Every structure is written in structure tokens, then in C-alpha cells.
Amino acid sequence: LDPVSGVWAVARRADLPVLDRRTIPNLSAPVDVRYDDRGVPHIFARTREDAQRALGFVVARDRLFQLELQTRATAGRLTELLGSRVLDLDRQQRRLGLAASADRVFADLAGDSPDRRAVAAYADGVNAWIRGMRPADLPFEYRLLNARPIRWEPRYALYLLRRMGWTLAYTTAE
């Protein structure tokens, strides 16, 4: 309940800033991100890579814990964050092989391909947010778990795509 970095700081962070200027490394030109009345970000950039960097930054700002949780779930690494009670889930995910499949696809991407550059730029944006976070920006879930965000790797974008595909194809609504 600390008013500076506790639950109250999280509540303040839930409102989108009216105007916020941040620096994202490696941009080739300024990028403009505008949130509409539904809280959906619209990114205006001169290059695809600048848009990807800004997207990574914005998604990390708004959903960092979700990014990490889904990535860890895909890789079978939830136990590192949540403890042994989720070990069976990790084992199931490793047997499923989504992360291994994504790693193979990532390894096959040519270093100069547009897709490789896009996931690298996205990772740059996520990591720029993580590096620039103020104490009050740390998502509440990390505080509850006494944890810090992992460094985002470009291949993790493929983990998320694999996870979404698997979820949409093989899970049912109850």
C-alpha cells in the first residue's frame, strides 16, 4: 500500500497520458503514437521498423506482464516465475514443442530479411520500455511476485504467435 510504488501507483498508471514524450533508441525518425477513445494505439512512423519499435514499446507499456507470462508459458518456463506448482504445465508445454518450433523458424530467418528485422525492432521497443521504466511503471504482478521483467528476445514474438495459434485452434470455451 505504499503510495509511491504500491497499488496506488498502479492505479495512476492505468490512465493513458495526454502527452508523453519518450526516447526509443534506434528510431530513424520521430514516431507519433495516438490513443483513440477506446485506448487503442495508432502508430504513425516513416518506416516499418520504426513502427515495430514503437509497437513493442507501447505493448510493453500496456501489457508487459502478459507478454512475459505468455512467453514463459509457451517455453515451459512458468515455474521460474510462479514456482513448482505449475511444473506440470511447463512439462506439457515443452512436450507440445511450440517454443522449439518457433526457435527453428527464427533460426531459419535470414539476418537481413524483413521479418527478422521486424521482430528485432519489436524487441528493441519492448526492451526500451523495460530499461526506461520508473519504479511506478513496474506492473503490479511483478510486485506481487517480487520479480523483474526478463529481457525480451526477438524470437519471443514467434513464441507469442505460436501460443495464439495453439490457443485459437485447440482450446474450447467452457
CSV table of C-alpha atoms in Angstrom, one decimal:
chain,number,residue,atom,x,y,z
A,1,LEU,CA,0.0,0.0,0.0
A,2,ASP,CA,3.0,2.3,-0.4
A,3,PRO,CA,1.6,5.4,-2.1
A,4,VAL,CA,4.7,5.8,-4.3
A,5,SER,CA,5.3,2.4,-5.7
A,6,GLY,CA,2.4,0.3,-4.4
A,7,VAL,CA,-1.1,-0.4,-5.7
A,8,TRP,CA,-1.9,3.4,-5.8
A,9,ALA,CA,0.9,3.9,-8.3
A,10,VAL,CA,-0.6,1.2,-10.5
A,11,ALA,CA,-3.9,2.8,-10.5
A,12,ARG,CA,-2.4,6.1,-11.6
A,13,ARG,CA,-0.6,4.4,-14.4
A,14,ALA,CA,-3.9,2.9,-15.8
A,15,ASP,CA,-4.8,6.2,-17.3
A,16,LEU,CA,-3.3,6.9,-20.7
A,17,PRO,CA,-1.1,10.0,-20.8
A,18,VAL,CA,-2.5,13.0,-22.7
A,19,LEU,CA,1.1,13.9,-23.8
A,20,ASP,CA,4.1,11.8,-23.1
A,21,ARG,CA,7.5,12.1,-24.8
A,22,ARG,CA,9.8,9.2,-24.6
A,23,THR,CA,13.0,8.2,-26.3
A,24,ILE,CA,13.1,4.9,-28.1
A,25,PRO,CA,16.7,4.0,-29.3
A,26,ASN,CA,17.4,3.3,-32.9
A,27,LEU,CA,14.5,5.2,-34.5
A,28,SER,CA,15.3,6.6,-37.9
A,29,ALA,CA,12.7,9.4,-37.5
A,30,PRO,CA,10.2,10.6,-34.9
A,31,VAL,CA,7.2,8.4,-34.4
A,32,ASP,CA,3.8,9.5,-33.3
A,33,VAL,CA,1.5,7.3,-31.2
A,34,ARG,CA,-2.0,8.4,-30.5
A,35,TYR,CA,-4.6,6.5,-28.4
A,36,ASP,CA,-8.2,6.7,-29.6
A,37,ASP,CA,-11.2,6.9,-27.2
A,38,ARG,CA,-11.1,3.2,-26.7
A,39,GLY,CA,-7.5,3.1,-25.7
A,40,VAL,CA,-6.3,1.6,-29.0
A,41,PRO,CA,-2.8,2.9,-30.0
A,42,HIS,CA,-2.4,4.2,-33.6
A,43,ILE,CA,1.2,4.4,-34.7
A,44,PHE,CA,2.5,6.8,-37.3
A,45,ALA,CA,6.0,6.1,-38.5
A,46,ARG,CA,8.1,6.6,-41.6
A,47,THR,CA,9.4,3.0,-41.7
A,48,ARG,CA,8.1,-0.4,-40.9
A,49,GLU,CA,11.0,-0.9,-38.4
A,50,ASP,CA,10.2,2.3,-36.6
A,51,ALA,CA,6.6,1.3,-36.3
A,52,GLN,CA,7.6,-2.1,-35.0
A,53,ARG,CA,9.9,-0.5,-32.4
A,54,ALA,CA,7.1,1.8,-31.3
A,55,LEU,CA,4.7,-1.1,-31.2
A,56,GLY,CA,7.0,-3.1,-28.9
A,57,PHE,CA,7.3,-0.1,-26.7
A,58,VAL,CA,3.6,0.5,-26.5
A,59,VAL,CA,2.7,-3.1,-25.9
A,60,ALA,CA,5.3,-3.4,-23.2
A,61,ARG,CA,4.0,-0.2,-21.6
A,62,ASP,CA,0.4,-1.6,-21.6
A,63,ARG,CA,0.9,-5.4,-21.3
A,64,LEU,CA,4.4,-6.2,-20.1
A,65,PHE,CA,3.4,-8.9,-17.6
A,66,GLN,CA,1.0,-10.5,-20.2
A,67,LEU,CA,3.9,-10.6,-22.7
A,68,GLU,CA,6.2,-12.3,-20.3
A,69,LEU,CA,3.6,-14.7,-18.9
A,70,GLN,CA,2.6,-15.9,-22.4
A,71,THR,CA,6.2,-16.2,-23.5
A,72,ARG,CA,7.1,-18.2,-20.4
A,73,ALA,CA,4.0,-20.4,-20.8
A,74,THR,CA,5.0,-21.2,-24.4
A,75,ALA,CA,8.6,-22.0,-23.5
A,76,GLY,CA,7.5,-24.1,-20.5
A,77,ARG,CA,9.2,-21.7,-18.1
A,78,LEU,CA,6.4,-20.6,-15.8
A,79,THR,CA,8.0,-22.4,-12.9
A,80,GLU,CA,10.8,-19.9,-12.9
A,81,LEU,CA,8.3,-17.2,-12.1
A,82,LEU,CA,5.4,-18.9,-10.3
A,83,GLY,CA,7.2,-21.9,-8.6
A,84,SER,CA,6.8,-25.6,-8.6
A,85,ARG,CA,3.0,-25.6,-8.5
A,86,VAL,CA,3.0,-25.0,-12.3
A,87,LEU,CA,5.7,-27.6,-13.2
A,88,ASP,CA,3.1,-29.9,-14.8
A,89,LEU,CA,2.0,-27.1,-17.1
A,90,ASP,CA,5.7,-26.4,-18.1
A,91,ARG,CA,6.2,-30.1,-18.9
A,92,GLN,CA,3.1,-30.2,-21.0
A,93,GLN,CA,4.2,-27.1,-23.0
A,94,ARG,CA,7.7,-28.4,-23.5
A,95,ARG,CA,6.2,-31.7,-24.9
A,96,LEU,CA,4.0,-29.7,-27.1
A,97,GLY,CA,7.1,-28.0,-28.6
A,98,LEU,CA,5.7,-24.6,-29.6
A,99,ALA,CA,8.9,-22.8,-28.4
A,100,ALA,CA,11.2,-25.3,-30.1
A,101,SER,CA,9.2,-24.9,-33.4
A,102,ALA,CA,9.4,-21.1,-33.1
A,103,ASP,CA,13.1,-21.3,-32.4
A,104,ARG,CA,13.6,-23.3,-35.6
A,105,VAL,CA,11.6,-20.8,-37.6
A,106,PHE,CA,13.6,-17.9,-36.1
A,107,ALA,CA,16.9,-19.6,-36.8
A,108,ASP,CA,15.9,-20.0,-40.5
A,109,LEU,CA,15.1,-16.3,-40.9
A,110,ALA,CA,17.8,-14.6,-43.0
A,111,GLY,CA,19.6,-11.9,-41.0
A,112,ASP,CA,18.6,-9.2,-43.4
A,113,SER,CA,15.0,-10.4,-44.1
A,114,PRO,CA,12.1,-8.0,-43.4
A,115,ASP,CA,10.6,-10.5,-40.9
A,116,ARG,CA,13.9,-10.8,-38.9
A,117,ARG,CA,14.3,-7.0,-38.8
A,118,ALA,CA,10.7,-6.6,-37.7
A,119,VAL,CA,11.0,-8.9,-34.7
A,120,ALA,CA,14.3,-7.4,-33.8
A,121,ALA,CA,12.8,-3.9,-33.9
A,122,TYR,CA,9.8,-5.1,-31.8
A,123,ALA,CA,12.2,-6.5,-29.2
A,124,ASP,CA,14.2,-3.2,-29.3
A,125,GLY,CA,10.9,-1.4,-28.4
A,126,VAL,CA,10.0,-3.8,-25.6
A,127,ASN,CA,13.5,-3.6,-24.1
A,128,ALA,CA,13.5,0.2,-24.4
A,129,TRP,CA,10.4,0.3,-22.3
A,130,ILE,CA,11.9,-2.1,-19.7
A,131,ARG,CA,15.1,-0.1,-19.5
A,132,GLY,CA,13.3,3.2,-19.1
A,133,MET,CA,10.7,2.1,-16.6
A,134,ARG,CA,10.4,4.2,-13.5
A,135,PRO,CA,9.7,2.3,-10.2
A,136,ALA,CA,6.0,3.3,-10.5
A,137,ASP,CA,5.8,1.8,-14.0
A,138,LEU,CA,6.6,-1.8,-12.8
A,139,PRO,CA,3.4,-3.8,-13.3
A,140,PHE,CA,1.6,-4.8,-10.1
A,141,GLU,CA,2.0,-8.5,-10.9
A,142,TYR,CA,5.8,-8.3,-10.8
A,143,ARG,CA,5.5,-6.6,-7.4
A,144,LEU,CA,3.3,-9.4,-6.1
A,145,LEU,CA,5.8,-11.9,-7.3
A,146,ASN,CA,8.8,-9.9,-6.2
A,147,ALA,CA,10.2,-10.3,-9.7
A,148,ARG,CA,11.6,-8.1,-12.5
A,149,PRO,CA,10.8,-8.4,-16.3
A,150,ILE,CA,13.0,-10.6,-18.4
A,151,ARG,CA,15.0,-9.1,-21.3
A,152,TRP,CA,12.9,-9.5,-24.5
A,153,GLU,CA,14.5,-11.5,-27.3
A,154,PRO,CA,13.3,-11.2,-30.9
A,155,ARG,CA,12.3,-14.9,-31.0
A,156,TYR,CA,9.8,-14.3,-28.3
A,157,ALA,CA,7.5,-12.6,-30.9
A,158,LEU,CA,7.3,-16.0,-32.6
A,159,TYR,CA,6.5,-17.7,-29.3
A,160,LEU,CA,3.5,-15.4,-28.9
A,161,LEU,CA,2.3,-16.2,-32.4
A,162,ARG,CA,2.7,-19.9,-31.8
A,163,ARG,CA,0.8,-19.6,-28.5
A,164,MET,CA,-2.0,-17.6,-30.1
A,165,GLY,CA,-2.4,-20.1,-32.9
A,166,TRP,CA,-2.4,-23.0,-30.5
A,167,THR,CA,-4.9,-21.3,-28.2
A,168,LEU,CA,-7.3,-20.4,-31.1
A,169,ALA,CA,-7.0,-23.9,-32.7
A,170,TYR,CA,-7.1,-26.2,-29.7
A,171,THR,CA,-8.9,-24.7,-26.8
A,172,THR,CA,-12.6,-24.5,-26.3
A,173,ALA,CA,-14.8,-22.1,-24.5
A,174,GLU,CA,-16.5,-23.6,-21.4
